[in-house]
Structure formats: structure tokens, C-alpha cells
PDB file of C-alpha atoms in Angstrom:
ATOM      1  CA  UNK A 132     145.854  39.127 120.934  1.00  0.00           C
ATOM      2  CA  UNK A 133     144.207  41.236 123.640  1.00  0.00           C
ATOM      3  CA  UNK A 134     142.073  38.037 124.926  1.00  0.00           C
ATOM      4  CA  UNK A 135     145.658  35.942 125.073  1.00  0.00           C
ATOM      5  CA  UNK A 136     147.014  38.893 127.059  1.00  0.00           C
ATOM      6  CA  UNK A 137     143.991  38.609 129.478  1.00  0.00           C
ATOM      7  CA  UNK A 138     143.794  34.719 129.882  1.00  0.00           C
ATOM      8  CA  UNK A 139     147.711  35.471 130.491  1.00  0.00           C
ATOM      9  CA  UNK A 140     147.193  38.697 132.992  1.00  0.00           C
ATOM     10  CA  UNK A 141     144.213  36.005 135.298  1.00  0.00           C
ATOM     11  CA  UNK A 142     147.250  33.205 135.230  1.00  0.00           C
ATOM     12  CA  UNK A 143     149.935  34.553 135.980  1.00  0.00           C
ATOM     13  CA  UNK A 144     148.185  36.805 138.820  1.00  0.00           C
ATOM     14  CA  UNK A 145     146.780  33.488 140.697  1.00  0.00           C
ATOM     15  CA  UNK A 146     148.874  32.326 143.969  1.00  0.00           C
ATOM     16  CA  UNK A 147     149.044  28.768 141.682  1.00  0.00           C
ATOM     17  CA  UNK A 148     151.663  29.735 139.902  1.00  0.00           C
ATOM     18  CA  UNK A 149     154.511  29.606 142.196  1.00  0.00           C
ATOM     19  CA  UNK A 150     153.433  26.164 143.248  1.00  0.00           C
ATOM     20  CA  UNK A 151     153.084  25.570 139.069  1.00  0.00           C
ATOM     21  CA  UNK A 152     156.876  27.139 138.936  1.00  0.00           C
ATOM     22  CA  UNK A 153     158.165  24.613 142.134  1.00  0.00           C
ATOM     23  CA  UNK A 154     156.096  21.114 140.499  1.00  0.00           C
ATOM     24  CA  UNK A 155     157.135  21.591 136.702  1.00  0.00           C
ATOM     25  CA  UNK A 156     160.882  22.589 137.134  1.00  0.00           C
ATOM     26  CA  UNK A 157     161.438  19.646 139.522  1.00  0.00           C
ATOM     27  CA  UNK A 158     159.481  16.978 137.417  1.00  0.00           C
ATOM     28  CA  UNK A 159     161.241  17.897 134.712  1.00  0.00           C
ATOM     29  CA  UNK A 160     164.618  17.188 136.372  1.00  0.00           C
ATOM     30  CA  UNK A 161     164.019  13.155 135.561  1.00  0.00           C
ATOM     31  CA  UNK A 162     161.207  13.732 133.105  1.00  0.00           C
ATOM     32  CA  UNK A 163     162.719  15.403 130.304  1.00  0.00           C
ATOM     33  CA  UNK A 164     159.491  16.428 127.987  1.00  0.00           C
ATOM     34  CA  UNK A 165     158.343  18.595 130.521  1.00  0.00           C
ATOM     35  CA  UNK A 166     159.204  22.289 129.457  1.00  0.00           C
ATOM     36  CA  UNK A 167     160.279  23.789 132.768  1.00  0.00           C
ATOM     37  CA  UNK A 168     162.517  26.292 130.811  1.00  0.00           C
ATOM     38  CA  UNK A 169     159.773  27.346 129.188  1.00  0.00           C
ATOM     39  CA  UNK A 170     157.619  27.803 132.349  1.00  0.00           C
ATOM     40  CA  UNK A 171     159.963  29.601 134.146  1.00  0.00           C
ATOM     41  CA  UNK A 172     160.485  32.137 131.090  1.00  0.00           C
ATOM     42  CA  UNK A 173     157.346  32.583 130.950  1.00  0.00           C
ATOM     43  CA  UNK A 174     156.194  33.586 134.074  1.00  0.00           C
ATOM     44  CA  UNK A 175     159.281  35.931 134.536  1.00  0.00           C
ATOM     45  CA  UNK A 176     158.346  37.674 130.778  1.00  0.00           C
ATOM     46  CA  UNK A 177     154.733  38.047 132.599  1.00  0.00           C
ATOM     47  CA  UNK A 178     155.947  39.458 135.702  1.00  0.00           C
ATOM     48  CA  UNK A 179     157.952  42.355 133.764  1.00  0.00           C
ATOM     49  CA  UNK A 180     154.565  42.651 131.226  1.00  0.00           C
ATOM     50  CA  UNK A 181     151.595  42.700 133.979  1.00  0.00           C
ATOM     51  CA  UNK A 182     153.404  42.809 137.260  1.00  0.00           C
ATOM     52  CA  UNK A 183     152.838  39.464 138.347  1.00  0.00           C
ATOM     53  CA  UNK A 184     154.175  36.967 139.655  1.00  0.00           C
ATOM     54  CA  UNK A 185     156.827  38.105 142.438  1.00  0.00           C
ATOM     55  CA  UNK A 186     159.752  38.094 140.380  1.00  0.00           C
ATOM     56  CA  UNK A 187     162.369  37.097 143.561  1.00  0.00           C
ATOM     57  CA  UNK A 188     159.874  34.157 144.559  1.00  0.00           C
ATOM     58  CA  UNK A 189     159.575  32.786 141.195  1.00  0.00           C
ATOM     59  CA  UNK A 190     163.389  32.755 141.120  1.00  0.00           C
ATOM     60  CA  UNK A 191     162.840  30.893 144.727  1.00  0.00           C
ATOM     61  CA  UNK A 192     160.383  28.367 143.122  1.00  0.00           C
ATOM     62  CA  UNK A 193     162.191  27.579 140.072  1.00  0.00           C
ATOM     63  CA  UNK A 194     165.724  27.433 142.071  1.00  0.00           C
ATOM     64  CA  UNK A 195     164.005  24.832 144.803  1.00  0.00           C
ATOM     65  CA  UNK A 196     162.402  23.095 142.027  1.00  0.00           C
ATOM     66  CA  UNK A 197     165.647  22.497 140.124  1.00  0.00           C
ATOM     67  CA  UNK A 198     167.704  21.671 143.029  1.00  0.00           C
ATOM     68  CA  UNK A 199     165.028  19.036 144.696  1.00  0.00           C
ATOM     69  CA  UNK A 200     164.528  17.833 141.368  1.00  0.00           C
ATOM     70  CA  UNK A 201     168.421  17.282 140.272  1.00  0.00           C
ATOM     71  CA  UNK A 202     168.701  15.644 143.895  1.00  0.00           C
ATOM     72  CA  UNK A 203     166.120  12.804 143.645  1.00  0.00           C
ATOM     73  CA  UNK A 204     167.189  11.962 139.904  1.00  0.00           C
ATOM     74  CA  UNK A 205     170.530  11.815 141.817  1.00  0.00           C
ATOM     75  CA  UNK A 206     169.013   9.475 144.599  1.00  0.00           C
ATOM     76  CA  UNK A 207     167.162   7.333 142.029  1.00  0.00           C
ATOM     77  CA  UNK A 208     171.018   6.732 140.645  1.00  0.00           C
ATOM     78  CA  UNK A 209     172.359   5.377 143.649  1.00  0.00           C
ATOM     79  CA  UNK A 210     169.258   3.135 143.978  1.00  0.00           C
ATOM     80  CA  UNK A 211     167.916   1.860 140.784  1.00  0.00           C
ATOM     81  CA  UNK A 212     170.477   0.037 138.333  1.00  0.00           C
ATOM     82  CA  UNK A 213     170.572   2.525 135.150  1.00  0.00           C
ATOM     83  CA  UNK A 214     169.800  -0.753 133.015  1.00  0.00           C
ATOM     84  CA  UNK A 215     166.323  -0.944 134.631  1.00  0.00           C
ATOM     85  CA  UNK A 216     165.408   2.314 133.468  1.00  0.00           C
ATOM     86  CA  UNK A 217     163.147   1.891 130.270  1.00  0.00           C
ATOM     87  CA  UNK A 218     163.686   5.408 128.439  1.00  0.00           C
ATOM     88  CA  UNK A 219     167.383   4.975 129.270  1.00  0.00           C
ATOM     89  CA  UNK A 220     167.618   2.284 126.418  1.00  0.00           C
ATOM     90  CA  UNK A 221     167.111   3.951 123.455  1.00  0.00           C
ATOM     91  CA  UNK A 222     170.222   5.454 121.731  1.00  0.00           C
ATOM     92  CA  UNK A 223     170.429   8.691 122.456  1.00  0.00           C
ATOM     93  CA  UNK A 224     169.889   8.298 126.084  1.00  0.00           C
ATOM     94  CA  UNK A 225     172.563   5.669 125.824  1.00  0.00           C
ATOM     95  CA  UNK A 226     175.054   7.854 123.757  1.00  0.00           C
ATOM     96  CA  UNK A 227     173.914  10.755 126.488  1.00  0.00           C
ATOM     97  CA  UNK A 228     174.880   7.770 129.369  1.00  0.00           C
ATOM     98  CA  UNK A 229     178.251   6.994 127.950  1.00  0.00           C
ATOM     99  CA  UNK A 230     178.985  10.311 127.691  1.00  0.00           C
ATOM    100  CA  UNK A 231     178.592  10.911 130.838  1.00  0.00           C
ATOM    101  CA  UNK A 232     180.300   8.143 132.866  1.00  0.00           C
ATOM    102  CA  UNK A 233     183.471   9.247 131.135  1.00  0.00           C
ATOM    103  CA  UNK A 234     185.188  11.144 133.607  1.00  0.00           C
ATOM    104  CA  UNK A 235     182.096  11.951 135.907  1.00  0.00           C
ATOM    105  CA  UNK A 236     184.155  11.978 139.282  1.00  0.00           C
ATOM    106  CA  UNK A 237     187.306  14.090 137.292  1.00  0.00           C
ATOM    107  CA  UNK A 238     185.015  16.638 135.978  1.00  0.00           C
ATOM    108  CA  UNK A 239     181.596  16.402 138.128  1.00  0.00           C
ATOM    109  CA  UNK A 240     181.342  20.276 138.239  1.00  0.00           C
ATOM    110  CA  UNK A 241     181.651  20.935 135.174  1.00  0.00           C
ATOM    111  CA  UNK A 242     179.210  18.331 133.635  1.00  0.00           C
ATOM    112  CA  UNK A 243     176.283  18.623 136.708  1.00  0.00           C
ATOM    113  CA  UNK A 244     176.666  22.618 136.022  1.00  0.00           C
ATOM    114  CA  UNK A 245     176.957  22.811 132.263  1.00  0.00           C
ATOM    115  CA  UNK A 246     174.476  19.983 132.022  1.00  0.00           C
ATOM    116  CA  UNK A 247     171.541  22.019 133.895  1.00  0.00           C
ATOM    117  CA  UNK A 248     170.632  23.380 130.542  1.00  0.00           C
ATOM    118  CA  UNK A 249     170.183  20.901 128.635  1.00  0.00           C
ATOM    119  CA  UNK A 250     167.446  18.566 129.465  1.00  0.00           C
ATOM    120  CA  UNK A 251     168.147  15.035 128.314  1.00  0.00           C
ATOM    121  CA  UNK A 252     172.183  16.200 129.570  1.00  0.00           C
ATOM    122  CA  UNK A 253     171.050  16.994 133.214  1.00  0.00           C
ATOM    123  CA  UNK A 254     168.947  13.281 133.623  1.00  0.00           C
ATOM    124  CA  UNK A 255     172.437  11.877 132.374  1.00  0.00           C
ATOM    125  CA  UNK A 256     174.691  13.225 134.587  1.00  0.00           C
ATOM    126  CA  UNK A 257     172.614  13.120 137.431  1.00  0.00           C
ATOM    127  CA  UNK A 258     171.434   9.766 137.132  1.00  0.00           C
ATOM    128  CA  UNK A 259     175.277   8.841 136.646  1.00  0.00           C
ATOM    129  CA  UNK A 260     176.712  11.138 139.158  1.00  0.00           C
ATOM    130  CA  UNK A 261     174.644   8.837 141.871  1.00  0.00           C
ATOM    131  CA  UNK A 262     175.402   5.448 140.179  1.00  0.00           C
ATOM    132  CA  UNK A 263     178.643   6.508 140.010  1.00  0.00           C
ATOM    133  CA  UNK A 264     178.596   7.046 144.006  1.00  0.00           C
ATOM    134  CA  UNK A 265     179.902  11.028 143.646  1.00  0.00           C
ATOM    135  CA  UNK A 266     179.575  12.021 147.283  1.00  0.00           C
ATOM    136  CA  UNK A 267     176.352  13.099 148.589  1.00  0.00           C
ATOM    137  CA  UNK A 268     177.868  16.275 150.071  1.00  0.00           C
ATOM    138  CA  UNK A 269     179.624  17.125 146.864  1.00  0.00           C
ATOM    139  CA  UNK A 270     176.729  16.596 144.612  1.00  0.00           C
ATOM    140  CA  UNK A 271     174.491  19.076 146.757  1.00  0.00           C
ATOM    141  CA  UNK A 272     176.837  21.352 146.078  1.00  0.00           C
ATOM    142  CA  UNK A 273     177.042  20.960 143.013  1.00  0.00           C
ATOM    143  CA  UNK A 274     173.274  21.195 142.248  1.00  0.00           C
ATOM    144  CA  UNK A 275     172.485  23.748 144.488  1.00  0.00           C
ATOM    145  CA  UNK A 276     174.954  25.776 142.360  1.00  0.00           C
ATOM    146  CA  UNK A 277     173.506  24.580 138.913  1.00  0.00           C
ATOM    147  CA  UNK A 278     169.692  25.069 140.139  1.00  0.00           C
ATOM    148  CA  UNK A 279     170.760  28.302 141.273  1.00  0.00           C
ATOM    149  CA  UNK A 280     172.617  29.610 138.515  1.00  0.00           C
ATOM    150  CA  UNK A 281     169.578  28.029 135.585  1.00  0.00           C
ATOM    151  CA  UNK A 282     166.998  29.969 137.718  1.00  0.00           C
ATOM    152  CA  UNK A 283     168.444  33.138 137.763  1.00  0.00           C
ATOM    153  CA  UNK A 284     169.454  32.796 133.831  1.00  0.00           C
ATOM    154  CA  UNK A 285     165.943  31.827 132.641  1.00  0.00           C
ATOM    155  CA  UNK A 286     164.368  34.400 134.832  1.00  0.00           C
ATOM    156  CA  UNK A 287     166.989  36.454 132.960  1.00  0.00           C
ATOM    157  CA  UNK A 288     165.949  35.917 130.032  1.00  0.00           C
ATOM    158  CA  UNK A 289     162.313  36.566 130.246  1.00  0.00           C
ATOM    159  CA  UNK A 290     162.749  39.802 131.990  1.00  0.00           C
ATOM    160  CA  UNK A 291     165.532  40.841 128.580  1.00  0.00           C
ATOM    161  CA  UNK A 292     162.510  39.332 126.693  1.00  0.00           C
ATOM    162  CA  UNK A 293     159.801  41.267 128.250  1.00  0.00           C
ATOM    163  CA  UNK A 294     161.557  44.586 127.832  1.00  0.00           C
ATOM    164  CA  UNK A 295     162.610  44.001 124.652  1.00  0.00           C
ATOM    165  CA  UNK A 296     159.283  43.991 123.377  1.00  0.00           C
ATOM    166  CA  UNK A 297     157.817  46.443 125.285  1.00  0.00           C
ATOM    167  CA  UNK A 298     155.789  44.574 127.690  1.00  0.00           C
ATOM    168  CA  UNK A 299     153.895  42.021 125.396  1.00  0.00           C
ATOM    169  CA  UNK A 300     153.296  39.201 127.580  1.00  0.00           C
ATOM    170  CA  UNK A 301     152.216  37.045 124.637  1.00  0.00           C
ATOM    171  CA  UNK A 302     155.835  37.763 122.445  1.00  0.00           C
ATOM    172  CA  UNK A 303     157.759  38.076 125.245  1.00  0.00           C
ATOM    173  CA  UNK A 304     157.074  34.839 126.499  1.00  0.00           C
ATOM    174  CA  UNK A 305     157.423  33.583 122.539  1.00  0.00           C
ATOM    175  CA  UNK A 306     160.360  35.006 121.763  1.00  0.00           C
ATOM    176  CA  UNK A 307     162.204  34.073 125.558  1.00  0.00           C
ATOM    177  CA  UNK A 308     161.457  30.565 125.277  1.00  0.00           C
ATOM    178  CA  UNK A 309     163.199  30.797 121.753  1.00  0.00           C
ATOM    179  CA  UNK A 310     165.893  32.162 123.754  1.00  0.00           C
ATOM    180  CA  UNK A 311     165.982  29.533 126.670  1.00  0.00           C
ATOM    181  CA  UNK A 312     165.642  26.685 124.086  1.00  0.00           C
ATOM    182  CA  UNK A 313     168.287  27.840 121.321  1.00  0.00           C
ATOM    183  CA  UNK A 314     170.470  27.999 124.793  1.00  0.00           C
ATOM    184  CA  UNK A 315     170.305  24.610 125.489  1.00  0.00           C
ATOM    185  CA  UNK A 316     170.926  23.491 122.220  1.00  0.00           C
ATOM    186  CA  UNK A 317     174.112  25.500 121.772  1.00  0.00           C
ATOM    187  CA  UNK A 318     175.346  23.998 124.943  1.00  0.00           C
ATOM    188  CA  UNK A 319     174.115  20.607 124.106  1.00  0.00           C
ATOM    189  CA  UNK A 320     176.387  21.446 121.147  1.00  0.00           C
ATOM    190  CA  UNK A 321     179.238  22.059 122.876  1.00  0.00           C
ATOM    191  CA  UNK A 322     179.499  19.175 125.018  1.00  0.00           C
ATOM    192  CA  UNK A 323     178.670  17.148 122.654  1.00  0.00           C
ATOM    193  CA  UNK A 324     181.772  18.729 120.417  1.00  0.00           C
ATOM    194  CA  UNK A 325     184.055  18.553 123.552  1.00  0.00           C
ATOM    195  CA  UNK A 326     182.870  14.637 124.106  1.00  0.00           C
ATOM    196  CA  UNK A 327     183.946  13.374 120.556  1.00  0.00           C
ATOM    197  CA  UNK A 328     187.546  15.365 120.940  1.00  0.00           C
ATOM    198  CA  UNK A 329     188.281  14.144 124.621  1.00  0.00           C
ATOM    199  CA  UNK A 330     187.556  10.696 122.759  1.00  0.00           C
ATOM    200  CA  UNK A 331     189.918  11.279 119.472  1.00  0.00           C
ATOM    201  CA  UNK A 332     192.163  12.762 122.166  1.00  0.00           C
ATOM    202  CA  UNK A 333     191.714   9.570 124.150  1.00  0.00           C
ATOM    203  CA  UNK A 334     192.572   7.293 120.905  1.00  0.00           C
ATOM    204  CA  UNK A 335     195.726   8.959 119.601  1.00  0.00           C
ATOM    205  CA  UNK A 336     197.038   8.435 122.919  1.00  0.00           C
ATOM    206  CA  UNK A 337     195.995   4.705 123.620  1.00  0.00           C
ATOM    207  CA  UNK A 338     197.388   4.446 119.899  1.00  0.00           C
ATOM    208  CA  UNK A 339     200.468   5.737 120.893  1.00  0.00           C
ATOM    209  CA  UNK A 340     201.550   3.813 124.235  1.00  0.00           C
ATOM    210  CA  UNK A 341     200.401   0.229 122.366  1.00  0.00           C
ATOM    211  CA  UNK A 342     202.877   1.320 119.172  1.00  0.00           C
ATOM    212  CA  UNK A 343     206.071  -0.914 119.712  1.00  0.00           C
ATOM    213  CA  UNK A 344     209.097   0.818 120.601  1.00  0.00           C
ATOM    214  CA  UNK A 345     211.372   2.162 117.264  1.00  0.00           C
ATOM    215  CA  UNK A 346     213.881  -0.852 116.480  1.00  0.00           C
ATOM    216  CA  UNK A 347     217.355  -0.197 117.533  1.00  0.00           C
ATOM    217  CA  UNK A 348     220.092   0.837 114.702  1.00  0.00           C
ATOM    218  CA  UNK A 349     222.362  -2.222 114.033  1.00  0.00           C
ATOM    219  CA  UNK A 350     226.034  -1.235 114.456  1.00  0.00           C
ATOM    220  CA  UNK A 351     228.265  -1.456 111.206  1.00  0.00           C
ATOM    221  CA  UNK A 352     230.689  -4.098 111.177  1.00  0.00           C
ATOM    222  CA  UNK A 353     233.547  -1.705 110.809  1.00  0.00           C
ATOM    223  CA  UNK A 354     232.290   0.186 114.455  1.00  0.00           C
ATOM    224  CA  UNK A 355     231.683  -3.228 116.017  1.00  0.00           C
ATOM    225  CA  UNK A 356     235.811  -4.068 115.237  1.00  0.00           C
ATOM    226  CA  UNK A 357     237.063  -0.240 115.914  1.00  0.00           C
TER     227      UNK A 357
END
């Protein structure tokens, strides 16, 4: 445990890891295996354990990272048709897709913000939100609030982490990216919940408008003479 603590201590003290930080977070924005959550918690948890990194700049890092990232997935939307895209065509990613086209312009910030934390959910929306042709303008916005907001809450939660357990780099960063992870999936969760009742919702009303109209009573013979 000691010599994890050390190999940790020599990382997280090198000028690398801000640059580490900036590269993972915005890969992962179109490359979903990469685990900048977990990169992000983890050099915060080491920066309450040891002291280093700079806490503010690897907010910075991860909050450039996130925002450049979310912006070229974005760009690579407007540009590439989505049924080019290889990993797009398996069925969650296509699921993810549909999901997101429905009502992308009508509720843009709340899927590009809600989606930030979940990674197969931000490629999605981003990727849609450009082929979709959300304004340029609006989507910076939008992303600069999201990459914002994610840095600040991972960072969060490696500092709650690193406290927690009483400066253990090694269980602090363990037991954050548990955190950061069970995050996503509860959100995932959510939208995913919200999704399938917009659609029932959907349904009952299309149901509804194509149901003929109720047949008109028949007067009685005796009110048609009176």
C-alpha cells in the first residue's frame, strides 16, 4: 500500500498531469472507453491526499478538455453523416441515437447538460445536436456550461473522497471513481426512464387524435315528429 501511495505521490506531482487531465477528458468526449471521469477523480482525490496537482488548474484542464472535446464531436456531426460512423451501428448506440434526435432542438439544454455524465449519452447528443444543425452559438453555450459544471462535480467528488478517508490517495481515488461512475449510471437511468414515458406519452396521444370521432345519437322517431 505504501509503494502504491509513492508511485501515486511521483505522478501526480509531475507537470504531465495537467496536460494528462486536458488529452484524456477531451478524447473521451467522442471516444467513450476512455475513463476521463475517472482521471479527473483521481487526480483531485491526490491533490487533497499529497498536495498535488493544483486543484483550480486541474478543474481548468478537465473543464477545457470537456468543452473542446464536446465541441469537435459536435463539429464531426455537422460534417460526417451519423450512418458513416462504424461504432454508431450497433444497438445501443442506435437506441442512444434515437433517443436523442427526439426533441434535440425542444430540449437541447437539458439533454447536452444532463448528458455530460454519461459517456455513451454525451457522444449521442453531441453528435446529434450538430447533425441536427443546433446553432453553433447555442451549442457553445451549452457545452461550455456542461464541461463546466462535470469538472467542478468530479473534482467534487474526489476532494469529498479524499477527506472522507483521511487522505489515502490509493482509496480515495477507489472509492471516488465508484462515486463518479454509480453517477453516471443513475443519470443514464433517468433519461433513459424519462425517454420510454415521453414515448408512451407520445403513443396515447397519436392513439387518441387517429380514434374516429364518437357516432352521433340517432333522434327517436317520436322527437323527429314533435
Amino acid at each position: 500500500m505504501d509503494a502504491v501511495n509513492e508511485f501515486i505521490a511521483q505522478a501526480a506531482a509531475s507537470p504531465w498531469v495537467y496536460l494528462v487531465v486536458f488529452a484524456v477528458v477531451l478524447v473521451d468526449a467522442f471516444f467513450p472507453p476512455v475513463p476521463s471521469e475517472s482521471v479527473v477523480i483521481a487526480a483531485a482525490a491526490a491533490a487533497v491526499a499529497i498536495g498535488t496537482p493544483n486543484l483550480p488548474l486541474v478543474i481548468a484542464c478537465a473543464a477545457a478538455g470537456a468543452i473542446a472535446g464536446d465541441n469537435l464531436t459536435y463539429a464531426i456531426g455537422r460534417r460526417v453523416p451519423l450512418e458513416r460512423i462504424r461504432f454508431l451501428r450497433g444497438p445501443r448506440m442506435s437506441a442512444a441515437l434515437a433517443r436523442a434526435r427526439q426533441g434535440i432542438h425542444k430540449r437541447a439544454g437539458v439533454l447536452v447538460l444532463s448528458a455530460r455524465y454519461v459517456p455513451v449519452g454525451r457522444v449521442t447528443v453531441n453528435l446529434m445536436a450538430g447533425a441536427s444543425g443546433v446553432a453553433p452559438r447555442r451549442f457553445l453555450l451549452l457545452s461550455s456550461v456542461a464541461g463546466a459544471s462535470w469538472a467542478l462535480y468530479s473534482v467534487t467528488v474526489g476532494v469529498i473522497a479524499a477527506q472522507w478517508l483521511g487522505g489515502n490517495a490509493l482509496l480515495a481515488m477507489i472509492v471516488g471513481i465508484a462515486l463518479g461512475v454509480s453517477t453516471g449510471v443513475v443519470i443514464d437511468a433517468v433519461l433513459r426512464a424519462a425517454a420510454r414515458r415521453r414515448e408512451r406519452r407520445d403513443a396515447a396521444s397519436l392513439t387518441t387524435q387517429a380514434a374516429p370521432p364518437a357516432a352521433q345519437s340517432v333522434p327517436h322517431a317520436e322527437e323527429v315528429v314533435r
